[in-house]
Coordinates of C-alpha atoms in Angstrom, one line a residue:
Chain A
X5 CA -2.7 29.7 8.8
X6 CA 0.6 27.9 8.3
X7 CA 1.1 24.9 6.5
X8 CA 2.7 21.5 6.8
X9 CA 5.8 20.6 5.2
X10 CA 2.7 18.4 2.7
X11 CA 0.9 20.8 2.7
X12 CA 3.3 22.6 1.3
X13 CA 4.7 20.1 -1.1
X14 CA 1.2 19.8 -2.9
X15 CA 1.1 23.9 -3.3
X16 CA 4.3 23.7 -5.0
X17 CA 3.1 21.4 -7.1
X18 CA -0.7 22.6 -8.0
X19 CA 1.5 25.7 -8.8
X20 CA 0.2 28.2 -6.0
X21 CA 1.1 29.6 -3.0
X22 CA -1.4 27.6 -0.5
X23 CA -3.2 25.0 0.0
X24 CA -5.7 24.0 2.5
X25 CA -7.6 20.3 4.0
X26 CA -10.9 19.7 1.4
X27 CA -9.1 22.1 -1.7
X28 CA -9.4 20.0 -4.2
X29 CA -5.9 20.5 -6.5
X30 CA -4.4 19.8 -10.1
X31 CA -1.1 19.3 -9.1
X32 CA 2.4 18.2 -11.4
X33 CA 3.9 15.1 -10.4
X34 CA 7.2 15.0 -9.5
X35 CA 7.4 11.0 -10.5
X36 CA 5.0 8.2 -10.7
X37 CA 6.4 3.8 -9.9
X38 CA 4.6 1.4 -11.4
X39 CA 5.2 -2.3 -10.9
X40 CA 3.8 -5.7 -11.9
X41 CA 1.1 -5.8 -9.7
X42 CA -1.1 -3.7 -12.3
X43 CA 0.8 -2.4 -15.1
X44 CA -0.3 -5.3 -17.6
X45 CA -4.0 -3.2 -17.1
X46 CA -2.5 0.2 -17.1
X47 CA -0.8 -1.0 -20.6
X48 CA -3.9 -2.4 -21.4
X49 CA -5.9 1.1 -21.0
X50 CA -3.3 3.2 -22.8
X51 CA -3.9 1.0 -26.1
X52 CA -7.8 0.2 -25.3
X53 CA -9.8 3.4 -24.0
X54 CA -7.5 6.7 -24.1
X55 CA -8.6 7.9 -28.3
X56 CA -5.1 10.0 -28.3
X57 CA -2.6 7.7 -26.5
X58 CA 0.8 9.8 -25.7
X59 CA 3.3 10.1 -22.6
X60 CA 3.6 13.3 -21.7
X61 CA 6.6 12.8 -19.7
X62 CA 8.4 8.7 -20.2
X63 CA 11.6 10.7 -18.0
X64 CA 9.3 10.6 -14.9
X65 CA 8.2 7.2 -15.3
X66 CA 9.4 4.3 -13.7
X67 CA 8.6 0.7 -13.4
X68 CA 9.5 -2.2 -11.9
X69 CA 9.4 -5.6 -11.5
X70 CA 9.0 -7.5 -8.4
X71 CA 6.1 -8.7 -7.1
X72 CA 6.3 -12.2 -8.9
X73 CA 10.2 -12.0 -10.2
X74 CA 11.3 -14.3 -12.1
X75 CA 8.3 -15.1 -13.2
X76 CA 6.4 -18.3 -11.8
X77 CA 4.2 -19.1 -15.2
X78 CA 3.4 -18.2 -18.6
X79 CA 0.9 -16.1 -17.8
X80 CA 3.1 -14.2 -15.3
X81 CA 5.6 -14.8 -18.1
X82 CA 3.5 -12.6 -20.1
X83 CA 2.6 -10.0 -17.9
X84 CA 6.0 -9.3 -17.9
X85 CA 6.5 -9.0 -21.7
X86 CA 4.0 -6.9 -22.0
X87 CA 5.1 -4.1 -19.2
X88 CA 8.9 -4.4 -20.5
X89 CA 7.9 -4.0 -24.2
X90 CA 6.0 -0.6 -23.5
X91 CA 8.7 0.2 -21.6
X92 CA 11.7 0.0 -23.9
X93 CA 9.2 1.2 -26.6
X94 CA 8.4 4.6 -24.9
X95 CA 12.2 4.5 -22.9
X96 CA 10.4 4.6 -19.2
X97 CA 13.2 3.4 -16.8
X98 CA 13.2 -0.5 -16.0
X99 CA 13.9 -2.3 -13.8
X100 CA 13.7 -6.4 -13.4
X101 CA 14.6 -8.4 -10.6
X102 CA 17.3 -6.0 -9.0
X103 CA 14.7 -5.4 -5.3
X104 CA 11.5 -4.7 -4.5
X105 CA 9.6 -1.5 -5.9
X106 CA 10.0 1.3 -2.9
X107 CA 13.7 0.3 -1.9
X108 CA 14.4 0.6 -5.7
X109 CA 12.7 4.7 -5.6
X110 CA 14.7 5.4 -2.5
X111 CA 17.9 4.2 -3.8
X112 CA 17.7 5.4 -7.1
X113 CA 15.3 8.3 -7.3
X114 CA 13.1 9.5 -4.5
X115 CA 14.1 13.5 -3.2
X116 CA 13.2 15.5 -0.3
X117 CA 9.9 17.9 -1.2
X118 CA 8.8 15.9 -4.6
X119 CA 4.9 14.8 -5.3
X120 CA 5.4 11.1 -6.4
X121 CA 2.0 8.4 -7.3
X122 CA 3.2 4.7 -7.3
X123 CA 0.8 1.7 -8.4
X124 CA 1.1 0.0 -4.9
X125 CA -0.1 1.1 -1.5
X126 CA 3.7 1.4 0.2
X127 CA 4.7 4.5 -1.6
X128 CA 4.1 6.5 1.5
X129 CA 7.4 5.1 2.1
X130 CA 9.1 7.8 0.1
X131 CA 8.2 10.5 3.7
X132 CA 11.7 9.0 5.1
X133 CA 13.3 11.9 3.1
X134 CA 10.3 14.3 2.6
X135 CA 9.0 13.6 0.1
X136 CA 5.1 13.3 -0.3
X137 CA 4.2 9.8 -1.5
X138 CA 1.3 8.2 -2.4
X139 CA -0.4 5.3 -3.7
X140 CA -2.6 5.1 -6.6
X141 CA -4.3 2.3 -9.1
X142 CA -4.0 1.9 -12.7
X143 CA -6.7 4.5 -13.6
X144 CA -4.6 7.9 -11.9
X145 CA -1.4 6.4 -13.4
X146 CA -3.1 6.1 -16.5
X147 CA -4.3 9.7 -16.5
X148 CA -0.9 10.9 -14.4
X149 CA 1.0 9.1 -17.9
X150 CA -0.7 11.2 -19.8
X151 CA -1.2 14.5 -19.0
X152 CA 1.9 14.8 -16.4
X153 CA -0.2 15.7 -13.4
X154 CA -3.1 14.6 -11.4
X155 CA -6.1 15.9 -9.0
X156 CA -6.0 16.1 -4.6
X157 CA -7.8 16.7 -2.1
X158 CA -5.1 18.2 -0.1
X159 CA -5.0 15.8 3.1
X160 CA -5.9 16.6 7.2
X161 CA -2.3 16.2 9.0
X162 CA -1.8 14.4 11.6
X163 CA 1.1 15.1 14.1
X164 CA 2.6 12.4 15.5
X165 CA 5.3 13.2 18.6
X166 CA 8.0 10.8 18.7
X167 CA 10.0 12.0 22.3
X168 CA 12.7 9.6 24.0
X169 CA 14.9 6.6 22.3
X170 CA 13.5 2.8 21.4
X171 CA 15.3 0.3 23.8
X172 CA 17.8 -2.5 22.9
X173 CA 16.0 -5.1 21.5
X174 CA 13.4 -3.1 20.3
X175 CA 12.7 -1.9 16.8
X176 CA 11.2 0.7 14.5
X177 CA 9.2 -2.3 13.9
X178 CA 7.8 -2.4 16.6
X179 CA 7.2 1.5 17.5
X180 CA 5.0 1.7 14.2
X181 CA 3.3 -2.3 14.7
X182 CA 2.5 -0.4 18.2
X183 CA 1.8 2.8 16.7
X184 CA -1.5 0.9 14.6
X185 CA -2.0 -0.9 17.5
X186 CA -3.1 2.7 19.1
X187 CA -4.6 4.0 16.2
X188 CA -6.5 1.5 14.3
X189 CA -6.7 0.3 10.6
X190 CA -8.2 3.2 9.8
X191 CA -6.9 5.9 12.1
X192 CA -5.7 8.3 9.9
X193 CA -7.4 7.2 7.0
X194 CA -7.6 10.1 3.7
X195 CA -4.8 11.7 6.2
X196 CA -0.8 12.4 6.2
X197 CA 1.8 11.3 9.3
X198 CA 4.0 13.5 9.8
X199 CA 6.4 12.3 12.5
X200 CA 8.3 14.6 14.0
X201 CA 10.2 15.1 17.7
X202 CA 13.2 14.9 19.5
X203 CA 12.5 10.9 19.2
X204 CA 12.1 11.4 15.4
X205 CA 15.9 12.5 15.2
X206 CA 17.0 9.4 17.3
X207 CA 16.1 7.3 13.9
X208 CA 17.6 6.7 10.6
X209 CA 16.5 6.8 7.3
X210 CA 16.1 3.1 7.8
X211 CA 14.2 3.3 10.7
X212 CA 12.0 6.1 8.8
X213 CA 11.4 3.7 5.9
X214 CA 9.6 1.3 8.3
X215 CA 7.5 3.8 10.0
X216 CA 6.4 5.1 6.3
X217 CA 5.8 2.5 4.4
X218 CA 3.5 0.6 7.5
X219 CA 1.3 4.2 7.8
X220 CA -0.8 2.9 4.2
X221 CA -1.6 -0.4 7.3
X222 CA -4.0 2.8 9.5
X223 CA -4.9 4.2 6.2
X224 CA -3.1 7.1 5.4
X225 CA -2.5 9.1 2.2
X226 CA 0.8 9.5 2.9
X227 CA 3.9 9.8 5.9
X228 CA 6.7 12.2 6.3
X229 CA 9.3 13.3 8.1
X230 CA 11.3 16.7 7.2
X231 CA 14.2 16.4 5.1
X232 CA 16.6 16.6 8.9
X233 CA 20.8 16.5 8.2
X234 CA 20.5 12.6 8.6
X235 CA 18.1 12.6 5.4
X236 CA 20.2 14.8 3.5
X237 CA 23.4 13.5 4.5
X238 CA 21.9 10.0 3.4
X239 CA 20.8 11.5 0.1
X240 CA 24.3 13.1 -0.8
X241 CA 25.7 9.6 -0.1
X242 CA 23.5 8.5 -2.3
X243 CA 24.8 11.2 -5.0
X244 CA 21.0 13.3 -4.7
X245 CA 20.5 16.3 -4.2
X246 CA 17.2 17.8 -2.3
X247 CA 14.1 19.2 -4.9
X248 CA 13.4 21.7 -2.2
X249 CA 13.3 21.0 1.9
X250 CA 10.0 22.2 3.3
X251 CA 9.2 22.6 7.1
X252 CA 5.9 22.9 9.2
X253 CA 5.2 26.3 9.7
X254 CA 4.5 27.0 13.7
X255 CA 1.3 27.8 13.7
X256 CA 0.8 24.9 10.7
X257 CA -2.6 23.2 11.7
X258 CA -2.9 19.2 12.8
X259 CA -6.0 17.2 13.5
X260 CA -4.8 15.8 15.9
X261 CA -1.4 15.2 17.4
X262 CA 0.0 12.2 19.5
X263 CA 2.8 11.5 21.5
X264 CA 4.6 8.3 21.6
X265 CA 7.4 7.9 23.9
X266 CA 10.1 5.1 22.0
X267 CA 11.2 4.1 25.5
X268 CA 8.1 2.5 26.7
X269 CA 8.0 0.6 22.9
X270 CA 8.1 -3.3 23.8
X271 CA 8.4 -6.3 21.0
X272 CA 4.9 -6.5 19.8
X273 CA 3.1 -8.7 17.3
X274 CA 0.0 -8.1 15.1
X275 CA -1.7 -11.2 15.2
X276 CA -3.7 -12.7 12.1
X277 CA -5.7 -10.7 10.3
X278 CA -5.9 -7.2 11.3
X279 CA -2.6 -4.9 11.4
X280 CA -4.2 -3.5 13.7
X281 CA -4.8 -6.6 16.5
X282 CA -1.4 -5.7 18.4
X283 CA 0.1 -7.4 21.3
X284 CA 3.0 -7.6 23.3
X285 CA 5.6 -10.1 21.6
X286 CA 5.7 -12.4 24.9
X287 CA 1.8 -12.8 24.5
X288 CA 2.2 -14.7 21.5
X289 CA 5.1 -16.7 22.7
X290 CA 5.0 -20.3 22.3
X291 CA 3.0 -19.7 19.1
X292 CA 4.4 -22.6 16.7
X293 CA 5.5 -21.6 13.7
X294 CA 5.9 -23.2 10.2
X295 CA 7.6 -20.7 8.3
X296 CA 9.0 -17.2 9.3
X297 CA 10.2 -14.4 6.6
X298 CA 12.0 -11.8 7.2
X299 CA 12.5 -8.9 3.7
X300 CA 9.6 -6.7 2.0
X301 CA 9.5 -3.2 1.4
X302 CA 9.1 -2.8 5.4
X303 CA 11.5 -4.6 6.8
X304 CA 14.3 -6.3 4.0
X305 CA 17.1 -4.1 4.2
X306 CA 20.4 -4.7 5.3
X307 CA 19.8 -3.3 9.2
X308 CA 17.1 -6.2 9.4
X309 CA 19.4 -8.9 7.4
X310 CA 21.8 -7.7 10.5
X311 CA 19.5 -8.3 13.1
X312 CA 19.1 -11.7 11.6
X313 CA 22.3 -13.1 11.0
X314 CA 23.3 -11.0 15.0
X315 CA 21.0 -13.7 16.6
X316 CA 21.6 -16.7 14.1
X317 CA 24.9 -16.7 14.3
X318 CA 26.1 -19.9 16.0
X319 CA 22.5 -21.4 15.8
X320 CA 20.3 -23.3 13.5
X321 CA 16.8 -23.0 12.5
X322 CA 14.2 -25.4 13.5
X323 CA 14.3 -28.3 11.8
X324 CA 10.4 -27.8 11.5
X325 CA 10.4 -24.6 9.8
X326 CA 11.2 -22.9 6.8
X327 CA 13.2 -19.2 7.4
X328 CA 13.2 -17.0 3.9
X329 CA 15.3 -14.3 4.1
X330 CA 14.9 -12.0 1.4
X331 CA 17.1 -9.0 0.6
X332 CA 14.8 -5.7 -0.3
X333 CA 17.5 -4.8 -3.1
X334 CA 20.5 -6.2 -4.7
X335 CA 22.9 -3.5 -3.3
X336 CA 21.3 -4.3 -0.4
X337 CA 22.1 -8.6 -0.7
X338 CA 26.0 -7.2 -2.1
X339 CA 26.0 -5.4 0.7
X340 CA 24.7 -8.4 3.1
X341 CA 27.7 -10.6 1.1
X342 CA 30.6 -8.5 1.6
X343 CA 29.7 -8.7 5.2
X344 CA 29.2 -12.1 5.6
X345 CA 26.0 -12.3 6.7
X346 CA 24.9 -14.6 3.7
X347 CA 27.1 -17.1 5.1
X348 CA 26.3 -16.6 8.7
X349 CA 22.4 -17.2 6.4
X350 CA 23.8 -20.0 4.9
X351 CA 25.2 -22.2 8.0
X352 CA 22.2 -21.4 9.9
X353 CA 20.0 -23.5 8.1
X354 CA 17.6 -20.7 6.3
X355 CA 16.3 -20.4 2.0
X356 CA 17.7 -16.9 1.3
X357 CA 15.8 -16.1 -2.2
X358 CA 16.2 -13.3 -4.8
X359 CA 15.4 -9.5 -3.9
X360 CA 12.0 -9.5 -4.7
X361 CA 7.9 -9.1 -2.4
X362 CA 8.4 -12.4 -1.8
X363 CA 5.6 -14.3 0.5
X364 CA 4.2 -10.7 1.5
X365 CA 2.9 -10.7 -1.5
X366 CA 1.5 -14.0 -1.5
X367 CA 1.5 -15.2 -5.1
X368 CA 5.2 -17.0 -5.7
X369 CA 7.7 -18.9 -3.4
X370 CA 6.9 -19.3 0.2
X371 CA 3.4 -19.1 -0.3
X372 CA 1.9 -21.0 2.8
X373 CA -0.1 -23.9 2.7
X374 CA -3.5 -24.7 4.9
X375 CA -3.8 -24.2 8.3
X376 CA 0.2 -23.6 8.4
X377 CA 1.1 -20.7 10.4
X378 CA 3.6 -17.8 9.2
X379 CA 5.7 -15.0 11.4
X380 CA 6.8 -11.9 9.0
X381 CA 8.5 -8.7 8.7
X382 CA 6.2 -8.5 5.7
X383 CA 3.2 -5.1 5.8
X384 CA -0.2 -7.1 6.2
X385 CA -1.5 -9.9 7.5
X386 CA -4.4 -10.0 6.3
X387 CA -6.4 -13.2 5.4
X388 CA -5.1 -15.8 3.5
X389 CA -2.6 -12.8 2.4
X390 CA 0.7 -15.2 2.6
X391 CA -1.3 -18.4 0.7
X392 CA -3.9 -20.8 1.3
X393 CA -7.0 -18.6 3.2
X394 CA -6.7 -20.6 6.7
X395 CA -2.9 -19.8 7.2
X396 CA -2.2 -17.0 9.2
X397 CA 0.3 -14.6 9.6
X398 CA 1.8 -12.8 12.4
X399 CA 3.4 -9.4 11.4
X400 CA 6.6 -8.9 14.2
X401 CA 9.9 -7.0 14.3
X402 CA 13.0 -9.2 12.2
X403 CA 14.8 -9.8 15.8
X404 CA 11.3 -11.7 16.7
X405 CA 11.0 -13.5 13.6
X406 CA 14.3 -15.1 13.3
X407 CA 14.5 -16.2 17.4
X408 CA 10.9 -17.9 16.4
X409 CA 12.7 -19.5 13.8
X410 CA 15.6 -20.5 16.0
X411 CA 12.9 -21.5 18.4
X412 CA 9.7 -23.2 16.3
X413 CA 7.5 -21.0 18.2
X414 CA 6.8 -17.2 18.6
X415 CA 9.6 -16.1 20.4
X416 CA 11.6 -12.9 21.5
X417 CA 15.1 -11.7 21.2
X418 CA 15.7 -11.8 24.8
X419 CA 14.4 -15.4 25.3
X420 CA 17.6 -17.1 22.5
Chain B
X289 CA -33.5 -3.1 -6.8
X290 CA -30.7 -5.0 -6.5
X291 CA -29.3 -8.1 -3.4
X292 CA -26.9 -6.9 -0.6
X293 CA -23.8 -9.3 -0.3
X294 CA -22.4 -7.6 3.2
X295 CA -19.1 -8.1 4.3
X296 CA -17.5 -7.7 7.6
X297 CA -15.8 -3.9 9.1
X298 CA -12.3 -3.8 7.8
X299 CA -12.8 -6.1 4.4
X300 CA -9.4 -5.8 2.6
X301 CA -8.4 -6.0 -1.1
X302 CA -6.4 -9.4 -0.5
X303 CA -10.4 -10.8 0.4
X304 CA -12.0 -8.4 -2.6
X305 CA -9.7 -10.1 -5.5
X306 CA -7.1 -12.6 -4.0
X307 CA -3.4 -12.0 -5.1
X308 CA -2.7 -14.7 -6.9
X309 CA -5.1 -13.8 -10.3
X310 CA -3.7 -10.1 -10.0
X311 CA -1.0 -10.9 -12.6
X312 CA -4.1 -13.1 -14.8
X313 CA -4.3 -10.8 -18.7
X314 CA -7.8 -9.7 -17.7
X315 CA -10.4 -8.3 -15.3
X316 CA -12.9 -10.9 -16.8
X317 CA -10.8 -13.7 -16.1
X318 CA -10.0 -12.1 -12.1
X319 CA -13.6 -11.7 -11.8
X320 CA -14.5 -15.5 -10.8
X321 CA -12.4 -15.1 -8.1
X322 CA -14.1 -12.3 -6.5
X323 CA -14.2 -12.6 -2.6
X324 CA -13.3 -16.3 -3.3
X325 CA -12.0 -16.9 0.5
X326 CA -15.3 -15.4 2.2
X327 CA -17.8 -17.2 -0.7
X328 CA -16.7 -19.5 -3.0
X329 CA -19.9 -18.8 -4.7
X330 CA -20.5 -14.9 -4.8
X331 CA -19.8 -14.2 -8.6
X332 CA -21.8 -16.7 -9.7
X333 CA -24.2 -15.6 -6.8
X334 CA -24.1 -11.8 -7.6
X335 CA -26.3 -10.6 -10.9
X336 CA -25.7 -7.1 -12.3
X337 CA -27.7 -4.1 -10.6
X338 CA -26.8 -6.3 -7.3
X339 CA -25.2 -4.4 -4.0
X340 CA -22.2 -4.5 -2.0
X341 CA -22.8 -4.0 1.6
X342 CA -18.9 -2.7 3.8
X343 CA -18.6 -1.5 7.4
X344 CA -16.1 0.7 8.4
X345 CA -12.7 0.9 6.2
X346 CA -13.9 -0.8 3.3
X347 CA -11.4 -1.7 1.1
X348 CA -8.9 -1.2 2.8
X349 CA -4.5 -2.3 1.7
X350 CA -3.7 -2.2 -1.3
X351 CA -4.0 0.3 -3.9
X352 CA -4.3 -2.8 -6.7
X353 CA -7.4 -1.5 -8.9
X354 CA -8.1 -4.9 -9.6
X355 CA -10.4 -4.1 -6.4
X356 CA -13.3 -2.4 -7.9
X357 CA -12.5 -3.3 -11.3
X358 CA -13.8 -6.6 -10.3
X359 CA -16.5 -5.6 -8.7
X360 CA -17.6 -3.5 -11.5
X361 CA -16.8 -6.0 -14.0
X362 CA -19.6 -8.4 -12.0
X363 CA -21.9 -5.7 -12.6
X364 CA -22.3 -4.3 -8.8
X365 CA -24.4 -1.5 -9.4
X366 CA -22.9 0.8 -5.8
X367 CA -20.3 0.0 -2.7
X368 CA -22.3 0.9 0.0
X369 CA -20.2 1.2 3.5
X370 CA -20.3 3.2 6.7
X371 CA -16.5 4.1 5.8
X372 CA -14.2 3.4 2.8
X373 CA -10.2 3.3 2.9
X374 CA -8.7 5.6 0.9
X375 CA -7.4 4.1 -2.5
X376 CA -10.4 2.2 -2.7
X377 CA -12.5 5.2 -2.4
X378 CA -10.6 7.4 -5.4
X379 CA -10.1 3.7 -7.7
X380 CA -13.5 3.1 -7.5
X381 CA -14.8 6.9 -8.2
X382 CA -11.6 6.3 -10.9
X383 CA -13.2 4.0 -12.4
X384 CA -16.9 4.9 -12.7
X385 CA -18.2 2.4 -9.7
X386 CA -20.5 4.4 -6.9
X387 CA -19.0 4.0 -3.8
X388 CA -22.2 6.0 -1.3
X389 CA -21.5 6.6 2.9
X390 CA -24.2 5.5 4.8
X391 CA -23.7 4.9 8.1
X392 CA -26.8 3.4 9.5
X393 CA -27.3 1.0 6.6
X394 CA -25.1 -1.8 8.2
X395 CA -26.7 -2.9 11.3
X396 CA -30.3 -2.9 10.2
X397 CA -29.0 -5.0 7.1
X398 CA -28.2 -8.9 5.6
X399 CA -27.0 -10.6 2.8
X400 CA -29.8 -11.6 0.6
X401 CA -32.5 -8.8 1.0
X402 CA -33.1 -6.4 -1.3
X403 CA -32.6 -2.9 -1.1
X404 CA -32.6 0.1 -3.6
X405 CA -30.3 3.0 -4.2
X406 CA -30.9 6.8 -5.7
X407 CA -28.0 8.3 -6.1
X408 CA -28.7 11.3 -7.1
X409 CA -31.1 12.3 -4.1
X410 CA -28.5 10.3 -1.5
X411 CA -30.7 7.7 -0.9
X412 CA -30.9 4.5 0.3
X413 CA -34.6 2.3 0.5
X414 CA -34.0 -1.4 2.6
X415 CA -36.6 -3.4 4.6
X416 CA -39.5 -0.5 4.1
X417 CA -36.8 1.8 6.0
X418 CA -35.1 5.0 4.2
X419 CA -30.6 5.6 4.9
X420 CA -29.9 8.8 3.8
X421 CA -26.3 8.5 2.6
X422 CA -23.3 11.0 2.1
X423 CA -23.4 12.9 -1.3
X424 CA -19.9 12.7 -3.3
X425 CA -17.5 16.0 -3.6
X426 CA -19.3 18.0 -6.5
X427 CA -15.6 17.4 -8.4
X428 CA -14.9 13.1 -7.9
X429 CA -20.2 13.1 -9.0
X430 CA -18.4 15.0 -12.1
X431 CA -15.6 12.3 -13.1
X432 CA -18.5 9.6 -11.7
X433 CA -20.9 11.0 -14.3
X434 CA -18.7 11.0 -16.9
X435 CA -18.3 7.7 -16.6
X436 CA -15.3 7.9 -14.3
X437 CA -11.3 9.4 -14.9
X438 CA -10.6 7.9 -18.2
X439 CA -14.1 8.8 -20.2
X440 CA -13.3 12.6 -18.6
X441 CA -10.1 12.3 -19.7
X442 CA -11.2 12.2 -23.2
X443 CA -14.1 14.1 -23.2
X444 CA -11.6 17.0 -22.2
X445 CA -9.5 16.2 -25.2
X446 CA -11.6 16.0 -27.5
X447 CA -13.5 19.4 -26.7
X448 CA -9.9 20.9 -26.0
X449 CA -9.2 19.7 -30.1
X450 CA -13.0 20.9 -31.0
X451 CA -12.0 24.4 -29.5
X452 CA -8.7 24.3 -31.7
X453 CA -10.0 24.2 -35.0

């Protein structure tokens, strides 16, 4: 029996010839990333719970402060300090205020064929480069930090065959929200989403990141694209070589297969409070909003900023709306500056913030108040996710978010 | 015998413990905010040995280990749900909080009723009825039996070092 890309990565990491879904293997981790959402607890556990605290290989570790950055109160400052001090003491790569963890990882670390644990659920983003990334908690992180290994139950793989090409005014974000709406919030629970087909080849690495990043919102353990020439060219531009390029065998086993024709996708929104409550954006048009947000590890890259700037050029943000624009990294920020996008944002009345998780994470600048409505390119729209428990979050593409920010109510690009 | 606290399908980790409390220094400081947006008094009402009952996809969303950790810190004996999101399930096993898949219980019980869990038999008793539960794979059961992944790591290191002497 052949194997899928994910199975081949796990087999290589486990040092065995083949694996099959349901097996539990001990795997050697290529890299591990942890951010300020949980690292302070991992460090406390390291000091308090281990009989013999020691790090297996600090070169494989990356700590990134991106959630509440800069610190918003003394307790947060203390958690950041704990992380900073530990990283320095143990010579761990440390990033603070340089961008959202997954963007930093993609720009600087991830290689095709790697198996990466991240103490953040959206670690599945790394599948855009043909790596197996999966989110874990701090106990798993600590175990990996100490042993360099982890236990892994081999997941089933679900094939998502993409055909056609997205129409003008429709974005990868619409595609992925549509897919989640179709398969549900636990549609691929504990499984790997493998994207393939001719439609997949029309997608850039940025686009693939959008798809892989949101896979966890359908319950996926990981998501993956084959590292084709598009991915390898992107990797080369970023000065890296693949660890190993894997392709799925012809006779690889998939637990099921779906086909999505990209030509059929329309702009959509996910309604509060569930990511899989997805409807055509046209049906939500007219809903009054208080805040709009373009950013996050899902949608804060240069592609989305370009879309926002194109729509804002010569227009103004509605005076009833706060429009937050948050680049996913400083590299994205600098690129936007170079292209003049920042001027457009400022002239239109948007609020440009430093590269960080921002309101997608819901515990820093930009949180919304009682009964307020946010339209967001963030990852989730759970109840109270962006602030007060009575507030509401709609998820949409950068185009729909920007059009809504201009109109003051949910609107699509073609209504401008 | 413990009291049931029942929650909705697709119960996400933000509802268990909201983002604004995750950077508090310790789980002890976080636990008072458990389920705050759904039941502000949950942390005052729940007693050691009580149960959280969920529907499908319990614990979806974030990998924040704070979610199972606050439940454990409050003394919740186990979470019994129709199905779990994978990261929550894995995190719970790793910290030694039993997570039990029980398909038939959810529709039959309400918050405030009592139930008993017989973990090794894979059995729950509530409202005079018995419900069978899915047992954990042996590998995960072994982690749980040792009190979690870090306890099992310490034990493994101890036995390795013992063997070397």
